[in-house]
PDB file of C-alpha atoms in Angstrom:
ATOM      1  CA  MET A 274       0.599  65.587 -29.920  1.00 69.00           C
ATOM      2  CA  SER A 275      -2.921  67.181 -31.209  1.00 82.00           C
ATOM      3  CA  VAL A 276      -5.974  65.528 -30.817  1.00 78.00           C
ATOM      4  CA  GLU A 277      -6.211  64.516 -34.139  1.00 83.00           C
ATOM      5  CA  SER A 278      -3.042  62.792 -34.070  1.00 84.00           C
ATOM      6  CA  GLU A 279      -3.984  61.285 -30.898  1.00 80.00           C
ATOM      7  CA  LEU A 280      -7.357  59.747 -32.333  1.00 78.00           C
ATOM      8  CA  ARG A 281      -5.112  58.115 -35.163  1.00 83.00           C
ATOM      9  CA  LYS A 282      -2.710  56.803 -33.167  1.00 82.00           C
ATOM     10  CA  ALA A 283      -5.623  55.204 -31.335  1.00 76.00           C
ATOM     11  CA  SER A 284      -7.137  54.007 -34.372  1.00 77.00           C
ATOM     12  CA  THR A 285      -4.071  52.178 -35.706  1.00 83.00           C
ATOM     13  CA  LEU A 286      -3.596  50.520 -32.316  1.00 74.00           C
ATOM     14  CA  GLU A 287      -7.239  49.249 -32.533  1.00 69.00           C
ATOM     15  CA  LYS A 288      -6.815  48.068 -36.360  1.00 73.00           C
ATOM     16  CA  ARG A 289      -3.741  46.163 -35.180  1.00 77.00           C
ATOM     17  CA  GLY A 290      -5.888  44.363 -32.257  1.00 73.00           C
ATOM     18  CA  GLN A 291      -4.029  46.434 -29.634  1.00 75.00           C
ATOM     19  CA  GLU A 292      -7.372  47.152 -28.081  1.00 71.00           C
ATOM     20  CA  ALA A 293      -6.509  47.515 -24.743  1.00 75.00           C
ATOM     21  CA  GLU A 294      -3.793  50.350 -25.432  1.00 83.00           C
ATOM     22  CA  ALA A 295      -6.251  52.089 -27.927  1.00 78.00           C
ATOM     23  CA  ILE A 296      -9.032  52.331 -25.178  1.00 75.00           C
ATOM     24  CA  LYS A 297      -6.679  53.891 -22.972  1.00 84.00           C
ATOM     25  CA  LEU A 298      -5.720  56.375 -25.381  1.00 80.00           C
ATOM     26  CA  TYR A 299      -9.450  57.323 -26.081  1.00 74.00           C
ATOM     27  CA  SER A 300      -9.840  57.257 -22.351  1.00 82.00           C
ATOM     28  CA  SER A 301      -7.213  59.422 -21.746  1.00 85.00           C
ATOM     29  CA  LEU A 302      -8.649  62.150 -24.729  1.00 81.00           C
ATOM     30  CA  LEU A 303     -11.824  61.757 -23.037  1.00 76.00           C
ATOM     31  CA  GLU A 304     -10.920  63.001 -19.799  1.00 85.00           C
ATOM     32  CA  ARG A 305      -9.575  66.088 -21.089  1.00 85.00           C
ATOM     33  CA  PHE A 306     -12.372  66.517 -23.905  1.00 84.00           C
ATOM     34  CA  PRO A 307     -15.365  64.852 -22.627  1.00 84.00           C
ATOM     35  CA  ASN A 308     -17.726  65.949 -25.157  1.00 84.00           C
ATOM     36  CA  ASN A 309     -15.038  64.537 -28.033  1.00 85.00           C
ATOM     37  CA  LYS A 310     -17.743  62.220 -29.771  1.00 81.00           C
ATOM     38  CA  ARG A 311     -15.088  60.119 -31.875  1.00 82.00           C
ATOM     39  CA  ALA A 312     -13.423  59.669 -28.922  1.00 79.00           C
ATOM     40  CA  ALA A 313     -16.517  58.308 -27.059  1.00 77.00           C
ATOM     41  CA  ASP A 314     -17.987  56.287 -29.907  1.00 75.00           C
ATOM     42  CA  ALA A 315     -14.777  54.778 -30.537  1.00 76.00           C
ATOM     43  CA  VAL A 316     -14.594  53.198 -26.804  1.00 72.00           C
ATOM     44  CA  MET A 317     -18.022  52.143 -27.060  1.00 71.00           C
ATOM     45  CA  ARG A 318     -17.164  50.007 -30.293  1.00 72.00           C
ATOM     46  CA  VAL A 319     -13.944  48.920 -28.842  1.00 74.00           C
ATOM     47  CA  ARG A 320     -15.529  47.780 -25.750  1.00 72.00           C
ATOM     48  CA  THR A 321     -18.282  45.980 -27.207  1.00 76.00           C
ATOM     49  CA  LYS A 322     -16.696  44.676 -30.445  1.00 76.00           C
ATOM     50  CA  SER A 323     -16.334  41.090 -28.812  1.00 69.00           C
ATOM     51  CA  ILE A 324     -19.944  40.804 -27.549  1.00 79.00           C
ATOM     52  CA  LEU A 325     -21.362  42.270 -30.891  1.00 78.00           C
ATOM     53  CA  SER A 326     -19.785  39.444 -32.828  1.00 77.00           C
ATOM     54  CA  ALA A 327     -22.662  37.538 -31.794  1.00 77.00           C
ATOM     55  CA  THR A 328     -24.893  39.396 -34.236  1.00 77.00           C
ATOM     56  CA  LYS A 329     -22.846  38.155 -37.175  1.00 77.00           C
ATOM     57  CA  THR A 330     -22.566  34.552 -36.342  1.00 79.00           C
ATOM     58  CA  GLY A 331     -26.177  34.211 -35.141  1.00 83.00           C
ATOM     59  CA  THR A 332     -25.154  32.248 -31.815  1.00 85.00           C
ATOM     60  CA  LEU A 333     -25.264  33.697 -28.155  1.00 86.00           C
ATOM     61  CA  THR A 334     -22.739  32.130 -26.384  1.00 84.00           C
ATOM     62  CA  PRO A 335     -21.598  32.387 -22.843  1.00 85.00           C
ATOM     63  CA  GLU A 336     -18.331  33.661 -23.958  1.00 81.00           C
ATOM     64  CA  HIS A 337     -20.142  36.714 -25.688  1.00 81.00           C
ATOM     65  CA  LEU A 338     -22.402  37.177 -22.304  1.00 87.00           C
ATOM     66  CA  LYS A 339     -19.039  37.196 -19.969  1.00 85.00           C
ATOM     67  CA  PRO A 340     -17.705  40.335 -21.249  1.00 86.00           C
ATOM     68  CA  LEU A 341     -21.202  41.870 -21.319  1.00 89.00           C
ATOM     69  CA  ILE A 342     -21.462  40.991 -17.668  1.00 89.00           C
ATOM     70  CA  GLY A 343     -17.878  42.474 -16.817  1.00 86.00           C
ATOM     71  CA  LEU A 344     -19.163  45.897 -18.765  1.00 85.00           C
ATOM     72  CA  CYS A 345     -21.626  45.974 -15.955  1.00 87.00           C
ATOM     73  CA  GLU A 346     -19.769  44.809 -13.278  1.00 86.00           C
ATOM     74  CA  THR A 347     -16.670  47.539 -13.599  1.00 84.00           C
ATOM     75  CA  GLY A 348     -19.232  50.455 -14.119  1.00 87.00           C
ATOM     76  CA  HIS A 349     -19.619  50.519 -17.851  1.00 87.00           C
ATOM     77  CA  LEU A 350     -23.173  50.996 -17.933  1.00 92.00           C
ATOM     78  CA  ARG A 351     -23.880  53.143 -20.903  1.00 90.00           C
ATOM     79  CA  GLU A 352     -21.578  50.324 -22.919  1.00 89.00           C
ATOM     80  CA  ALA A 353     -23.573  47.522 -21.389  1.00 92.00           C
ATOM     81  CA  GLU A 354     -26.657  48.885 -22.254  1.00 95.00           C
ATOM     82  CA  PHE A 355     -25.860  49.813 -25.859  1.00 92.00           C
ATOM     83  CA  ALA A 356     -24.381  46.220 -26.203  1.00 91.00           C
ATOM     84  CA  PHE A 357     -27.535  44.881 -24.850  1.00 95.00           C
ATOM     85  CA  GLY A 358     -29.559  46.912 -27.172  1.00 94.00           C
ATOM     86  CA  ARG A 359     -28.065  45.497 -30.083  1.00 90.00           C
ATOM     87  CA  LEU A 360     -27.745  41.975 -28.896  1.00 93.00           C
ATOM     88  CA  ILE A 361     -31.706  41.783 -27.685  1.00 95.00           C
ATOM     89  CA  LYS A 362     -32.702  42.822 -31.283  1.00 94.00           C
ATOM     90  CA  ALA A 363     -30.869  39.699 -32.400  1.00 92.00           C
ATOM     91  CA  PHE A 364     -32.042  37.115 -29.751  1.00 94.00           C
ATOM     92  CA  PRO A 365     -35.205  38.484 -28.395  1.00 95.00           C
ATOM     93  CA  LYS A 366     -36.094  35.210 -26.648  1.00 94.00           C
ATOM     94  CA  HIS A 367     -32.680  34.729 -24.886  1.00 95.00           C
ATOM     95  CA  ALA A 368     -33.568  34.282 -20.939  1.00 95.00           C
ATOM     96  CA  PRO A 369     -29.965  34.531 -19.742  1.00 94.00           C
ATOM     97  CA  LEU A 370     -29.461  38.059 -21.672  1.00 95.00           C
ATOM     98  CA  LEU A 371     -33.041  39.437 -20.631  1.00 97.00           C
ATOM     99  CA  ASN A 372     -31.964  38.996 -16.944  1.00 96.00           C
ATOM    100  CA  ILE A 373     -28.576  40.775 -17.648  1.00 95.00           C
ATOM    101  CA  GLY A 374     -30.288  43.615 -19.312  1.00 96.00           C
ATOM    102  CA  GLY A 375     -32.528  43.449 -16.299  1.00 97.00           C
ATOM    103  CA  VAL A 376     -29.181  44.400 -14.083  1.00 96.00           C
ATOM    104  CA  ILE A 377     -27.856  46.902 -16.285  1.00 96.00           C
ATOM    105  CA  TYR A 378     -31.037  48.732 -16.337  1.00 97.00           C
ATOM    106  CA  SER A 379     -31.608  48.144 -12.371  1.00 96.00           C
ATOM    107  CA  ARG A 380     -28.086  49.545 -11.897  1.00 95.00           C
ATOM    108  CA  LEU A 381     -29.166  52.746 -14.454  1.00 96.00           C
ATOM    109  CA  GLN A 382     -31.899  52.989 -12.083  1.00 96.00           C
ATOM    110  CA  ALA A 383     -34.214  52.373 -14.936  1.00 97.00           C
ATOM    111  CA  PHE A 384     -36.376  50.277 -12.649  1.00 97.00           C
ATOM    112  CA  GLY A 385     -39.695  50.184 -15.273  1.00 96.00           C
ATOM    113  CA  ASN A 386     -37.088  48.555 -18.239  1.00 97.00           C
ATOM    114  CA  ALA A 387     -35.336  46.303 -15.640  1.00 97.00           C
ATOM    115  CA  VAL A 388     -38.908  44.616 -14.674  1.00 98.00           C
ATOM    116  CA  ASP A 389     -39.656  44.377 -18.213  1.00 98.00           C
ATOM    117  CA  CYS A 390     -36.584  42.706 -18.862  1.00 97.00           C
ATOM    118  CA  PHE A 391     -36.881  40.264 -15.746  1.00 97.00           C
ATOM    119  CA  ARG A 392     -40.683  39.320 -16.470  1.00 98.00           C
ATOM    120  CA  ARG A 393     -39.901  38.733 -20.229  1.00 98.00           C
ATOM    121  CA  SER A 394     -37.108  36.301 -19.101  1.00 97.00           C
ATOM    122  CA  LEU A 395     -39.445  34.723 -16.648  1.00 97.00           C
ATOM    123  CA  THR A 396     -41.856  33.819 -19.534  1.00 97.00           C
ATOM    124  CA  LEU A 397     -39.124  31.919 -21.023  1.00 97.00           C
ATOM    125  CA  GLN A 398     -37.350  30.327 -18.128  1.00 96.00           C
ATOM    126  CA  PRO A 399     -40.360  30.359 -14.969  1.00 97.00           C
ATOM    127  CA  ASP A 400     -38.245  28.426 -12.855  1.00 95.00           C
ATOM    128  CA  VAL A 401     -35.051  30.653 -12.464  1.00 95.00           C
ATOM    129  CA  ALA A 402     -34.596  31.525  -8.753  1.00 94.00           C
ATOM    130  CA  SER A 403     -32.066  34.410  -9.229  1.00 93.00           C
ATOM    131  CA  THR A 404     -34.368  36.000 -11.737  1.00 96.00           C
ATOM    132  CA  HIS A 405     -37.184  36.270  -9.334  1.00 97.00           C
ATOM    133  CA  SER A 406     -35.147  37.544  -6.733  1.00 94.00           C
ATOM    134  CA  ASN A 407     -33.824  40.329  -9.278  1.00 96.00           C
ATOM    135  CA  LEU A 408     -37.430  41.222  -9.980  1.00 97.00           C
ATOM    136  CA  GLY A 409     -38.115  41.508  -6.422  1.00 96.00           C
ATOM    137  CA  ASN A 410     -35.209  44.286  -6.260  1.00 93.00           C
ATOM    138  CA  ALA A 411     -36.503  46.128  -9.291  1.00 96.00           C
ATOM    139  CA  LEU A 412     -40.082  46.241  -8.125  1.00 96.00           C
ATOM    140  CA  LEU A 413     -38.949  47.222  -4.524  1.00 93.00           C
ATOM    141  CA  GLU A 414     -37.154  50.191  -5.862  1.00 93.00           C
ATOM    142  CA  SER A 415     -39.925  51.188  -8.017  1.00 93.00           C
ATOM    143  CA  GLY A 416     -42.307  51.005  -5.187  1.00 92.00           C
ATOM    144  CA  ASP A 417     -44.432  47.893  -6.115  1.00 95.00           C
ATOM    145  CA  VAL A 418     -43.817  46.414  -2.382  1.00 94.00           C
ATOM    146  CA  GLU A 419     -46.472  44.007  -2.844  1.00 95.00           C
ATOM    147  CA  SER A 420     -45.051  42.488  -5.903  1.00 97.00           C
ATOM    148  CA  ALA A 421     -41.860  42.558  -5.077  1.00 96.00           C
ATOM    149  CA  GLU A 422     -42.725  40.175  -1.893  1.00 96.00           C
ATOM    150  CA  LYS A 423     -44.385  37.794  -3.833  1.00 96.00           C
ATOM    151  CA  ALA A 424     -41.234  37.810  -6.128  1.00 97.00           C
ATOM    152  CA  PHE A 425     -39.083  36.887  -3.197  1.00 96.00           C
ATOM    153  CA  GLU A 426     -41.117  34.447  -1.884  1.00 95.00           C
ATOM    154  CA  ARG A 427     -41.521  32.794  -5.479  1.00 97.00           C
ATOM    155  CA  ALA A 428     -37.592  32.791  -5.759  1.00 96.00           C
ATOM    156  CA  LEU A 429     -37.285  31.046  -2.257  1.00 95.00           C
ATOM    157  CA  GLU A 430     -39.998  28.271  -3.351  1.00 96.00           C
ATOM    158  CA  ILE A 431     -37.485  27.262  -5.694  1.00 96.00           C
ATOM    159  CA  ALA A 432     -34.374  27.906  -4.026  1.00 93.00           C
ATOM    160  CA  PRO A 433     -35.081  27.756  -0.308  1.00 92.00           C
ATOM    161  CA  ARG A 434     -31.592  28.515   0.710  1.00 87.00           C
ATOM    162  CA  ASP A 435     -30.943  31.691  -1.725  1.00 89.00           C
ATOM    163  CA  VAL A 436     -29.119  33.825   0.767  1.00 87.00           C
ATOM    164  CA  PHE A 437     -29.845  37.267  -1.387  1.00 88.00           C
ATOM    165  CA  ALA A 438     -33.466  36.364  -1.553  1.00 91.00           C
ATOM    166  CA  LEU A 439     -33.931  36.016   1.932  1.00 91.00           C
ATOM    167  CA  SER A 440     -31.810  39.213   2.958  1.00 88.00           C
ATOM    168  CA  ASN A 441     -33.885  41.321   0.648  1.00 90.00           C
ATOM    169  CA  LEU A 442     -36.981  39.607   1.683  1.00 92.00           C
ATOM    170  CA  GLY A 443     -35.877  40.270   5.336  1.00 91.00           C
ATOM    171  CA  ARG A 444     -35.061  43.976   4.435  1.00 89.00           C
ATOM    172  CA  LEU A 445     -38.855  44.333   2.871  1.00 92.00           C
ATOM    173  CA  LEU A 446     -40.504  43.061   6.022  1.00 91.00           C
ATOM    174  CA  ALA A 447     -38.447  45.358   8.300  1.00 89.00           C
ATOM    175  CA  ALA A 448     -39.395  48.284   6.380  1.00 86.00           C
ATOM    176  CA  GLU A 449     -42.865  47.152   6.534  1.00 87.00           C
ATOM    177  CA  GLY A 450     -42.767  46.808  10.393  1.00 88.00           C
ATOM    178  CA  ARG A 451     -42.953  43.160  10.274  1.00 89.00           C
ATOM    179  CA  PHE A 452     -39.724  42.852  12.651  1.00 86.00           C
ATOM    180  CA  ASP A 453     -40.249  39.238  13.775  1.00 87.00           C
ATOM    181  CA  ASP A 454     -40.433  38.012  10.435  1.00 85.00           C
ATOM    182  CA  ALA A 455     -37.749  39.968   9.082  1.00 85.00           C
ATOM    183  CA  GLU A 456     -35.581  38.711  11.763  1.00 84.00           C
ATOM    184  CA  GLU A 457     -36.244  35.498  10.954  1.00 87.00           C
ATOM    185  CA  LYS A 458     -35.165  35.803   7.384  1.00 87.00           C
ATOM    186  CA  PHE A 459     -32.159  37.727   8.159  1.00 81.00           C
ATOM    187  CA  ARG A 460     -30.863  34.823  10.833  1.00 82.00           C
ATOM    188  CA  LEU A 461     -31.424  32.196   7.963  1.00 83.00           C
ATOM    189  CA  SER A 462     -29.467  34.074   5.585  1.00 80.00           C
ATOM    190  CA  LEU A 463     -26.679  34.461   8.239  1.00 77.00           C
ATOM    191  CA  SER A 464     -26.554  31.088   8.966  1.00 76.00           C
ATOM    192  CA  LEU A 465     -26.046  29.897   5.151  1.00 74.00           C
ATOM    193  CA  VAL A 466     -23.478  32.626   4.565  1.00 67.00           C
ATOM    194  CA  LYS A 467     -20.604  33.630   7.412  1.00 58.00           C
ATOM    195  CA  PRO A 468     -19.651  36.248   7.156  1.00 55.00           C
ATOM    196  CA  VAL A 469     -21.693  38.427   5.035  1.00 48.00           C
ATOM    197  CA  PHE A 470     -21.526  41.774   6.455  1.00 51.00           C
ATOM    198  CA  HIS A 471     -24.441  43.657   4.886  1.00 54.00           C
ATOM    199  CA  ILE A 472     -26.565  40.704   6.296  1.00 52.00           C
ATOM    200  CA  VAL A 473     -25.342  40.931   9.548  1.00 51.00           C
ATOM    201  CA  PHE A 474     -25.684  45.011   9.392  1.00 51.00           C
ATOM    202  CA  GLN A 475     -29.549  44.148   8.597  1.00 55.00           C
ATOM    203  CA  LEU A 476     -30.239  41.939  11.279  1.00 52.00           C
ATOM    204  CA  LEU A 477     -28.621  44.067  13.935  1.00 51.00           C
ATOM    205  CA  LEU A 478     -30.987  47.181  12.838  1.00 52.00           C
ATOM    206  CA  SER A 479     -34.099  44.778  12.581  1.00 50.00           C
ATOM    207  CA  MET A 480     -33.281  43.788  16.157  1.00 49.00           C
ATOM    208  CA  GLN A 481     -32.433  47.081  17.068  1.00 47.00           C
ATOM    209  CA  LEU A 482     -36.087  48.177  15.529  1.00 44.00           C
ATOM    210  CA  ILE A 483     -37.523  45.552  17.780  1.00 39.00           C
ATOM    211  CA  LEU A 484     -36.323  46.829  20.907  1.00 39.00           C
ATOM    212  CA  THR A 485     -36.986  50.061  20.402  1.00 36.00           C
TER     213      THR A 485
END
């Protein structure tokens, strides 16, 4: 079957609502012909269709955000970035959407954009611990250690038992050579969630650094 025939078949499947089958065929084409723009655009269109329906209804619901999160979690980051870009134009003051956008940019290692999204989200909803923790991660990755520490500490003011804020603050403190403080954070995070293997590893690493 020629490329043109496969594209027509995939398009027919898409029009019939058989989107999973259409994506498989478009994706198969892209594996063999990575520069085929029609197939790439089609995959983007199909994967973001349900998400972008919010721009037509004027209402953004959790049902629209779930597939956006799914794209991010399954590694379809360019599709997630595209969908986020479209949605944020329609809903520029939607705090949860901005938080998700920050996560997407963080995974793309575009930390400046991530920090901007998290900060915009926090101007709208300033007391969301997870957003402060996400901001701390992005700031830490971008090299702003002082601001990252403040963000983690603010997350813990709001939610003292936030395991990820504790763990990440511990990681920051250990990197700064503040091993006693780092060990305290790791031990507390470990006491809250068992087993969390990355926390155990960080605790052991911190203890090793203390003993050397």
